[in-house]
Short mmCIF file of C-alpha atoms in Angstrom, two decimals:
data_model
loop_
_atom_site.label_atom_id
_atom_site.label_comp_id
_atom_site.label_asym_id
_atom_site.label_seq_id
_atom_site.Cartn_x
_atom_site.Cartn_y
_atom_site.Cartn_z
CA UNK A 12 89.17 167.79 46.91
CA UNK A 13 89.07 170.28 44.27
CA UNK A 14 85.54 171.19 42.41
CA UNK A 15 85.66 170.03 38.88
CA UNK A 16 83.65 170.52 35.52
CA UNK A 17 81.93 167.75 34.86
CA UNK A 18 81.56 167.69 30.72
CA UNK A 19 78.92 165.65 29.80
CA UNK A 20 79.17 166.22 25.94
CA UNK A 21 81.45 168.27 23.75
CA UNK A 22 81.52 167.04 19.82
CA UNK A 23 80.56 163.64 20.87
CA UNK A 24 77.55 163.49 23.09
CA UNK A 25 78.22 160.14 24.34
CA UNK A 26 81.31 160.93 26.14
CA UNK A 27 81.64 161.92 29.80
CA UNK A 28 85.15 163.54 31.42
CA UNK A 29 86.15 165.63 34.07
CA UNK A 30 88.54 169.13 33.86
CA UNK A 31 89.53 171.81 36.06
CA UNK A 32 89.24 174.52 33.24
CA UNK A 33 86.97 175.86 29.89
CA UNK A 34 90.22 176.76 27.74
CA UNK A 35 90.16 172.81 26.26
CA UNK A 36 86.36 172.50 25.71
CA UNK A 37 85.74 176.20 24.06
CA UNK A 38 88.94 175.76 22.05
CA UNK A 39 86.92 172.72 20.37
CA UNK A 40 83.76 173.89 19.90
CA UNK A 41 85.40 177.20 18.21
CA UNK A 42 86.80 174.48 15.63
CA UNK A 43 83.62 172.72 15.72
CA UNK A 44 81.08 175.77 15.23
CA UNK A 45 83.14 176.53 11.79
CA UNK A 46 80.79 173.68 10.29
CA UNK A 47 77.45 174.58 11.89
CA UNK A 48 78.41 178.44 10.21
CA UNK A 49 79.10 177.25 6.66
CA UNK A 50 75.59 174.74 6.86
CA UNK A 51 72.94 176.27 4.93
CA UNK A 52 70.53 177.83 7.11
CA UNK A 53 67.63 175.82 5.85
CA UNK A 54 69.71 172.56 6.38
CA UNK A 55 69.95 173.68 9.97
CA UNK A 56 66.10 173.69 9.84
CA UNK A 57 65.77 170.50 8.18
CA UNK A 58 67.40 168.98 10.31
CA UNK A 59 65.66 170.22 13.94
CA UNK A 60 62.35 169.41 12.27
CA UNK A 61 63.45 166.09 11.06
CA UNK A 62 64.55 165.48 14.72
CA UNK A 63 61.26 166.68 15.92
CA UNK A 64 59.31 163.90 13.86
CA UNK A 65 61.43 161.49 15.12
CA UNK A 66 61.61 161.91 18.59
CA UNK A 67 57.77 161.64 19.22
CA UNK A 68 58.35 157.99 17.65
CA UNK A 69 61.06 156.87 19.80
CA UNK A 70 59.48 154.81 22.74
CA UNK A 71 63.07 155.49 24.83
CA UNK A 72 62.00 159.04 24.52
CA UNK A 73 58.37 158.79 25.61
CA UNK A 74 58.76 159.84 29.40
CA UNK A 75 60.92 162.87 29.21
CA UNK A 76 58.41 165.60 30.26
CA UNK A 77 57.11 167.98 27.46
CA UNK A 78 58.64 165.59 24.49
CA UNK A 79 55.15 166.17 22.49
CA UNK A 80 55.02 169.79 22.93
CA UNK A 81 59.04 169.81 21.80
CA UNK A 82 58.23 167.87 18.74
CA UNK A 83 55.12 170.13 18.19
CA UNK A 84 57.34 173.31 18.51
CA UNK A 85 60.18 171.56 16.40
CA UNK A 86 57.59 171.71 13.29
CA UNK A 87 59.59 173.47 10.31
CA UNK A 88 57.12 176.01 9.75
CA UNK A 89 57.24 177.14 12.91
CA UNK A 90 61.15 177.17 12.96
CA UNK A 91 61.03 178.94 9.86
CA UNK A 92 58.58 181.98 11.87
CA UNK A 93 61.03 182.08 14.40
CA UNK A 94 64.19 182.26 11.78
CA UNK A 95 61.73 185.04 10.10
CA UNK A 96 60.55 187.17 13.16
CA UNK A 97 64.13 187.20 14.68
CA UNK A 98 66.26 187.75 11.48
CA UNK A 99 63.92 189.68 9.26
CA UNK A 100 64.37 187.43 6.62
CA UNK A 101 63.32 183.86 5.20
CA UNK A 102 65.94 181.05 5.67
CA UNK A 103 67.48 180.35 2.67
CA UNK A 104 67.66 183.51 0.84
CA UNK A 105 70.96 184.82 0.64
CA UNK A 106 70.70 188.42 0.10
CA UNK A 107 71.74 190.68 2.62
CA UNK A 108 69.01 193.05 4.48
CA UNK A 109 68.86 196.80 2.64
CA UNK A 110 69.05 199.82 5.17
CA UNK A 111 68.88 202.47 2.58
CA UNK A 112 70.16 203.08 -0.97
CA UNK A 113 74.10 202.49 0.13
CA UNK A 114 74.18 200.15 3.37
CA UNK A 115 72.90 196.74 3.79
CA UNK A 116 73.56 194.10 6.72
CA UNK A 117 74.00 190.64 7.54
CA UNK A 118 73.79 188.49 10.47
CA UNK A 119 76.81 186.15 11.69
CA UNK A 120 76.95 184.09 15.18
CA UNK A 121 78.30 185.77 18.38
CA UNK A 122 80.16 182.82 18.72
CA UNK A 123 80.11 180.61 22.12
CA UNK A 124 76.86 181.28 24.01
CA UNK A 125 76.79 180.16 27.69
CA UNK A 126 73.35 179.40 29.14
CA UNK A 127 72.85 178.62 32.77
CA UNK A 128 70.14 176.76 32.63
CA UNK A 129 67.44 176.24 35.36
CA UNK A 130 66.17 173.09 36.58
CA UNK A 131 62.35 173.87 36.94
CA UNK A 132 61.54 172.57 33.32
CA UNK A 133 63.39 169.73 31.89
CA UNK A 134 63.61 170.76 28.38
CA UNK A 135 64.48 174.43 29.21
CA UNK A 136 67.99 173.91 28.02
CA UNK A 137 67.02 172.47 24.52
CA UNK A 138 64.79 175.00 23.30
CA UNK A 139 67.44 177.53 24.42
CA UNK A 140 70.34 175.48 22.60
CA UNK A 141 67.68 175.65 19.43
CA UNK A 142 67.63 179.30 19.47
CA UNK A 143 71.10 179.50 19.47
CA UNK A 144 71.69 176.74 16.78
CA UNK A 145 69.58 179.21 14.55
CA UNK A 146 71.79 181.83 14.15
CA UNK A 147 74.99 179.28 14.10
CA UNK A 148 76.44 179.78 17.79
CA UNK A 149 78.07 177.01 19.49
CA UNK A 150 76.61 176.42 23.21
CA UNK A 151 77.63 175.42 26.52
CA UNK A 152 74.71 174.34 28.97
CA UNK A 153 75.21 174.17 32.44
CA UNK A 154 72.78 172.32 33.62
CA UNK A 155 71.83 170.41 37.15
CA UNK A 156 73.00 166.91 37.13
CA UNK A 157 69.50 165.63 37.21
CA UNK A 158 68.43 167.15 34.07
CA UNK A 159 71.12 165.20 31.98
CA UNK A 160 68.86 162.34 31.72
CA UNK A 161 66.14 164.15 29.91
CA UNK A 162 68.93 166.57 27.63
CA UNK A 163 71.32 163.96 26.42
CA UNK A 164 69.52 161.08 24.91
CA UNK A 165 68.06 163.76 23.00
CA UNK A 166 71.01 165.03 21.90
CA UNK A 167 72.25 161.79 21.16
CA UNK A 168 68.80 161.05 18.80
CA UNK A 169 69.44 164.61 17.03
CA UNK A 170 73.63 162.93 16.40
CA UNK A 171 71.78 160.72 14.53
CA UNK A 172 69.20 162.02 12.65
CA UNK A 173 70.33 162.56 8.89
CA UNK A 174 68.14 164.80 6.02
CA UNK A 175 69.18 164.11 2.58
CA UNK A 176 68.82 167.28 0.42
CA UNK A 177 69.61 167.78 -3.76
CA UNK A 178 71.38 165.10 -3.30
CA UNK A 179 73.90 166.03 -0.42
CA UNK A 180 73.46 164.06 3.13
CA UNK A 181 73.57 165.96 6.43
CA UNK A 182 73.96 164.91 9.76
CA UNK A 183 72.44 166.10 12.80
CA UNK A 184 76.33 165.90 13.76
CA UNK A 185 76.65 169.43 12.84
CA UNK A 186 74.39 171.24 15.31
CA UNK A 187 75.72 168.45 18.15
CA UNK A 188 79.31 168.93 17.70
CA UNK A 189 78.66 172.58 18.33
CA UNK A 190 77.20 171.81 21.83
CA UNK A 191 78.18 170.96 25.41
CA UNK A 192 76.15 170.20 28.48
CA UNK A 193 78.55 170.84 31.52
CA UNK A 194 77.87 170.79 35.44
CA UNK A 195 79.86 172.36 38.09
CA UNK A 196 79.47 173.58 41.48
CA UNK A 197 77.94 177.21 41.99
CA UNK A 198 79.74 177.66 44.99
CA UNK A 199 83.23 177.27 42.65
CA UNK A 200 83.72 180.71 42.46
CA UNK A 201 86.82 180.42 39.83
CA UNK A 202 85.34 177.98 37.31
CA UNK A 203 82.06 180.49 37.46
CA UNK A 204 84.10 183.39 36.44
CA UNK A 205 85.94 181.19 33.86
CA UNK A 206 82.40 179.91 32.50
CA UNK A 207 81.15 183.86 32.45
CA UNK A 208 84.38 185.29 30.52
CA UNK A 209 84.34 182.05 27.53
CA UNK A 210 80.97 183.42 26.65
CA UNK A 211 80.16 185.55 23.64
CA UNK A 212 76.62 185.90 24.47
CA UNK A 213 75.25 184.55 28.46
CA UNK A 214 71.99 183.34 28.53
CA UNK A 215 70.73 183.45 32.22
CA UNK A 216 67.50 181.46 33.42
CA UNK A 217 66.76 181.61 37.13
CA UNK A 218 65.43 183.23 40.13
CA UNK A 219 66.20 186.86 41.44
CA UNK A 220 69.36 185.77 43.56
CA UNK A 221 71.06 183.50 40.79
CA UNK A 222 70.03 186.18 38.27
CA UNK A 223 71.83 188.83 40.13
CA UNK A 224 74.89 186.91 40.97
CA UNK A 225 75.23 185.74 38.00
CA UNK A 226 74.95 188.76 36.23
CA UNK A 227 77.22 190.66 38.42
CA UNK A 228 80.18 187.70 37.08
CA UNK A 229 82.76 189.30 35.32
CA UNK A 230 82.24 188.75 31.45
CA UNK A 231 84.17 189.54 27.95
CA UNK A 232 83.42 193.55 26.78
CA UNK A 233 81.62 192.22 23.95
CA UNK A 234 79.50 189.35 25.30
CA UNK A 235 75.71 190.24 25.40
CA UNK A 236 74.17 188.93 28.29
CA UNK A 237 70.27 187.89 28.30
CA UNK A 238 68.34 187.41 31.08
CA UNK A 239 65.02 185.00 31.96
CA UNK A 240 64.51 185.73 35.44
CA UNK A 241 61.62 184.87 37.46
CA UNK A 242 58.24 185.85 36.38
CA UNK A 243 54.29 185.81 37.59
CA UNK A 244 51.40 184.71 35.70
CA UNK A 245 47.96 184.98 35.97
CA UNK A 246 44.60 184.82 34.27
CA UNK A 247 41.41 187.57 33.37
CA UNK A 248 38.38 186.95 32.57
CA UNK A 249 35.24 189.48 31.78
CA UNK A 250 31.54 188.77 32.17
CA UNK A 251 30.76 188.46 28.79
CA UNK A 252 33.39 185.37 28.41
CA UNK A 253 31.53 183.97 31.66
CA UNK A 254 28.32 184.17 29.74
CA UNK A 255 29.43 183.04 26.53
CA UNK A 256 28.81 179.39 25.48
CA UNK A 257 32.44 179.15 25.15
CA UNK A 258 33.37 179.26 28.85
CA UNK A 259 33.02 175.79 29.83
CA UNK A 260 35.99 175.53 26.94
CA UNK A 261 38.43 178.27 28.17
CA UNK A 262 38.13 176.71 31.71
CA UNK A 263 39.07 173.42 30.42
CA UNK A 264 42.45 174.90 28.45
CA UNK A 265 42.78 176.94 31.46
CA UNK A 266 43.44 174.01 33.46
CA UNK A 267 45.62 172.59 31.17
CA UNK A 268 47.64 176.05 31.73
CA UNK A 269 47.30 175.15 35.54
CA UNK A 270 48.29 171.20 35.62
CA UNK A 271 51.39 171.77 33.25
CA UNK A 272 54.95 171.75 34.74
CA UNK A 273 53.11 171.07 37.90
CA UNK A 274 52.93 175.34 38.26
CA UNK A 275 56.88 175.93 38.46
CA UNK A 276 56.74 177.83 34.88
CA UNK A 277 56.90 181.51 34.89
CA UNK A 278 54.17 181.02 32.53
CA UNK A 279 51.92 179.31 35.18
CA UNK A 280 49.06 180.91 36.44
CA UNK A 281 48.55 181.25 39.85
CA UNK A 282 45.72 183.52 40.22
CA UNK A 283 42.52 183.85 38.48
CA UNK A 284 40.14 186.70 38.27
CA UNK A 285 37.03 186.72 37.19
CA UNK A 286 34.61 189.52 36.48
CA UNK A 287 31.31 189.73 38.86
CA UNK A 288 28.55 188.23 36.55
CA UNK A 289 25.33 186.49 37.01
CA UNK A 290 27.34 183.07 37.91
CA UNK A 291 28.31 182.90 41.06
CA UNK A 292 32.26 183.26 42.28
CA UNK A 293 31.98 179.26 44.03
CA UNK A 294 29.87 178.01 41.06
CA UNK A 295 32.40 179.31 38.42
CA UNK A 296 35.06 177.91 41.29
CA UNK A 297 32.76 174.36 40.47
CA UNK A 298 33.35 174.57 37.07
CA UNK A 299 36.77 175.09 37.29
CA UNK A 300 36.61 171.84 39.49
CA UNK A 301 35.18 169.92 36.61
CA UNK A 302 37.64 170.97 34.23
CA UNK A 303 40.65 169.99 36.39
CA UNK A 304 38.82 166.46 36.97
CA UNK A 305 38.57 165.77 33.27
CA UNK A 306 42.08 165.80 32.32
CA UNK A 307 44.04 162.68 31.81
CA UNK A 308 45.96 161.32 34.59
CA UNK A 309 49.09 161.43 32.75
CA UNK A 310 48.87 165.13 33.12
CA UNK A 311 49.50 165.35 37.08
CA UNK A 312 53.03 164.67 37.75
CA UNK A 313 54.14 163.76 41.53
CA UNK A 314 54.84 166.99 43.23
CA UNK A 315 58.30 167.14 45.21
CA UNK A 316 58.45 166.90 48.99
CA UNK A 317 58.79 171.14 49.79
CA UNK A 318 55.64 171.62 46.96
CA UNK A 319 53.56 169.11 48.92
CA UNK A 320 54.34 170.59 52.22
CA UNK A 321 53.64 173.88 50.90
CA UNK A 322 50.04 173.20 49.43
CA UNK A 323 49.08 171.01 52.95
CA UNK A 324 49.79 174.10 54.81
CA UNK A 325 47.99 176.39 52.17
CA UNK A 326 44.81 174.02 52.26
CA UNK A 327 44.90 173.84 55.92
CA UNK A 328 44.95 177.71 56.27
CA UNK A 329 41.73 178.04 53.74
CA UNK A 330 39.93 175.11 55.77
CA UNK A 331 40.52 177.03 59.12
CA UNK A 332 39.02 180.57 57.29
CA UNK A 333 35.49 181.21 57.85
CA UNK A 334 36.04 183.53 55.65
CA UNK A 335 37.91 181.89 52.73
CA UNK A 336 36.42 178.71 50.99
CA UNK A 337 38.45 176.10 49.04
CA UNK A 338 38.06 172.63 46.96
CA UNK A 339 40.21 169.89 47.17
CA UNK A 340 39.91 166.14 45.43
CA UNK A 341 40.94 163.39 47.89
CA UNK A 342 44.84 163.04 46.86
CA UNK A 343 47.28 166.16 45.80
CA UNK A 344 45.70 166.40 41.89
CA UNK A 345 44.82 170.31 42.38
CA UNK A 346 43.66 172.73 44.44
CA UNK A 347 41.28 175.76 44.23
CA UNK A 348 41.49 178.56 46.79
CA UNK A 349 38.68 181.19 46.82
CA UNK A 350 39.25 184.68 48.61
CA UNK A 351 37.89 188.06 47.53
CA UNK A 352 41.46 189.86 48.21
CA UNK A 353 42.40 191.59 45.06
CA UNK A 354 45.57 190.75 45.05
CA UNK A 355 48.25 188.47 43.22
CA UNK A 356 48.56 185.49 45.79
CA UNK A 357 52.35 184.08 46.25
CA UNK A 358 52.67 181.08 43.77
CA UNK A 359 52.11 177.43 46.05
CA UNK A 360 53.03 175.46 42.57
CA UNK A 361 51.79 172.02 42.64
CA UNK A 362 48.51 172.97 40.85
CA UNK A 363 47.24 175.27 43.46
CA UNK A 364 45.42 178.00 42.08
CA UNK A 365 43.68 181.43 43.86
CA UNK A 366 40.03 182.02 42.14
CA UNK A 367 39.01 185.99 43.20
CA UNK A 368 35.94 188.25 41.58
CA UNK A 369 36.22 191.61 40.90
CA UNK A 370 33.39 194.35 40.37
CA UNK A 371 35.91 195.35 37.30
CA UNK A 372 38.86 194.32 35.34
CA UNK A 373 40.03 197.52 35.31
CA UNK A 374 40.44 196.83 39.02
CA UNK A 375 43.30 194.09 38.05
CA UNK A 376 45.44 197.02 36.46
CA UNK A 377 47.21 198.30 39.57
CA UNK A 378 48.79 194.63 40.50
CA UNK A 379 50.87 194.19 37.39
CA UNK A 380 54.04 195.80 37.14
CA UNK A 381 57.14 194.39 34.90
CA UNK A 382 57.08 190.93 37.16
CA UNK A 383 54.23 189.71 35.26
CA UNK A 384 55.10 187.77 32.25
CA UNK A 385 52.20 186.18 30.62
CA UNK A 386 48.32 186.83 31.43
CA UNK A 387 45.52 184.46 29.68
CA UNK A 388 42.80 186.70 28.85
CA UNK A 389 38.93 185.85 28.02
CA UNK A 390 36.97 188.52 26.85
CA UNK A 391 34.42 188.63 24.46
CA UNK A 392 34.81 192.10 23.14
CA UNK A 393 37.23 192.85 20.47
CA UNK A 394 37.51 196.43 20.95
CA UNK A 395 37.61 196.09 24.93
CA UNK A 396 40.23 193.26 24.47
CA UNK A 397 42.35 195.49 22.14
CA UNK A 398 42.45 198.38 24.79
CA UNK A 399 42.80 196.05 27.34
CA UNK A 400 45.89 194.51 26.08
CA UNK A 401 47.55 197.73 25.66
CA UNK A 402 46.95 198.50 29.12
CA UNK A 403 48.47 195.36 30.18
CA UNK A 404 51.74 195.60 27.78
CA UNK A 405 52.05 199.49 29.22
CA UNK A 406 51.89 198.47 32.69
CA UNK A 407 54.79 195.74 32.11
CA UNK A 408 53.54 192.26 30.55
CA UNK A 409 55.22 190.65 28.17
CA UNK A 410 52.86 188.32 26.50
CA UNK A 411 48.88 187.93 26.88
CA UNK A 412 47.56 184.77 25.36
CA UNK A 413 44.70 182.53 25.02
CA UNK A 414 43.45 180.37 27.71
CA UNK A 415 44.91 177.12 27.03
CA UNK A 416 48.18 178.23 25.09
CA UNK A 417 50.45 180.17 27.89
CA UNK A 418 53.27 177.68 27.88
CA UNK A 419 53.45 178.06 24.23
CA UNK A 420 56.91 178.65 23.73
CA UNK A 421 56.48 181.94 21.14
CA UNK A 422 58.95 184.86 19.89
CA UNK A 423 59.37 187.13 21.36
CA UNK A 424 59.74 185.54 25.26
CA UNK A 425 59.95 187.75 28.19
CA UNK A 426 59.71 190.96 25.58
CA UNK A 427 62.70 189.71 23.86
CA UNK A 428 63.50 187.94 20.56
CA UNK A 429 65.80 185.30 21.92
CA UNK A 430 67.73 183.97 18.65
CA UNK A 431 68.40 187.68 17.26
CA UNK A 432 70.18 188.47 20.09
CA UNK A 433 72.30 185.78 20.04
CA UNK A 434 73.68 187.34 16.65
CA UNK A 435 75.56 190.37 15.88
CA UNK A 436 74.36 192.82 12.79
CA UNK A 437 77.23 193.51 10.28
CA UNK A 438 77.05 196.50 7.98
CA UNK A 439 78.22 196.68 4.87
CA UNK A 440 78.51 199.59 2.39
CA UNK A 441 77.36 198.72 -0.80
CA UNK A 442 77.84 202.18 -3.06
CA UNK A 443 80.73 202.30 -5.43
CA UNK A 444 81.33 205.77 -4.35
CA UNK A 445 84.93 206.66 -2.71
CA UNK A 446 84.55 206.77 0.99
#
């Protein structure tokens, strides 16, 4: 049997159909994206913000992981901030951006954005399509079939959203009619090639192997490629932070970072470094244990079988090694591994974190590469923190965040302004002089 494309949506989010080509879908989205292009920028933000308010009230959506954060992220103020930092203007303003006294520039959508969505974070695809929609692009999201049950109900909900602005009603279908979810086997080389060639912009999320394979596919010469590859994240606390009265609060916030997404996100901390202080490392680990125990039960999602086995194997290694220590509950909720090796441990996931003591936090700096995405930094001295942040950035870190905010989907992300990469900038000469 020949491999087919399963098209879960395309103009009508409730429709599912099969095809052996992207030609018809691309033609449909090209037609539909004209309505999105003609829609005022501010209306798109109004629709997304109203959608964010409505999803949190809908009991049929409550089981979607990360829904409450998506609702907060879609606040109008946050969308305004994303728009402003990516497009260098306030949404709703029509004036071009001046380059100099003779040249202005405007941004326009690239066209159709093809997204390869990794399956580790259920709502990753929705965040990606929102960034594309802010630039008025159509989107085709290649998803794993298991992600459909999260994304399709959200698209159906967005399609039903109505906002009334200045006496005119606008529907969320302006956005959803320019979005399609598709699935097809990665082994189907011809479909993968055709999908890549359908893109005016490619957005790739995935492992190192996936990124290398997808990046090498044929593509349109004009198409830009945005890569969000595999990354590593960790946390650092200096001795002043450890001694401060805020330290227990910092640990509770770090515990939330550890637990969210079962450590499957690139922004999940796997190793935590504590600068040597008057508090023994084991006592700090006990405090982190208390922080993890204080988190609500609903935050602990069941572990996949493969990850559970990795956690069990890691626990066994530490229990059998007299040079190491470990703190574990009676179940699989979390695991704290303690050792004195200054290194970035290989991720185990499943809420398994490695804690270490360093004489000076500068010992951590040689470990930093461009593979590091997020560092949660607990530091009390502002001047020391400023210098440390600059050094982390120089060595390749993309994000330096306070404990508890490692997963906030901010712009820039992975060193890029994602929405801004999905538009073209058009130069317009405004001088009346003859060229």
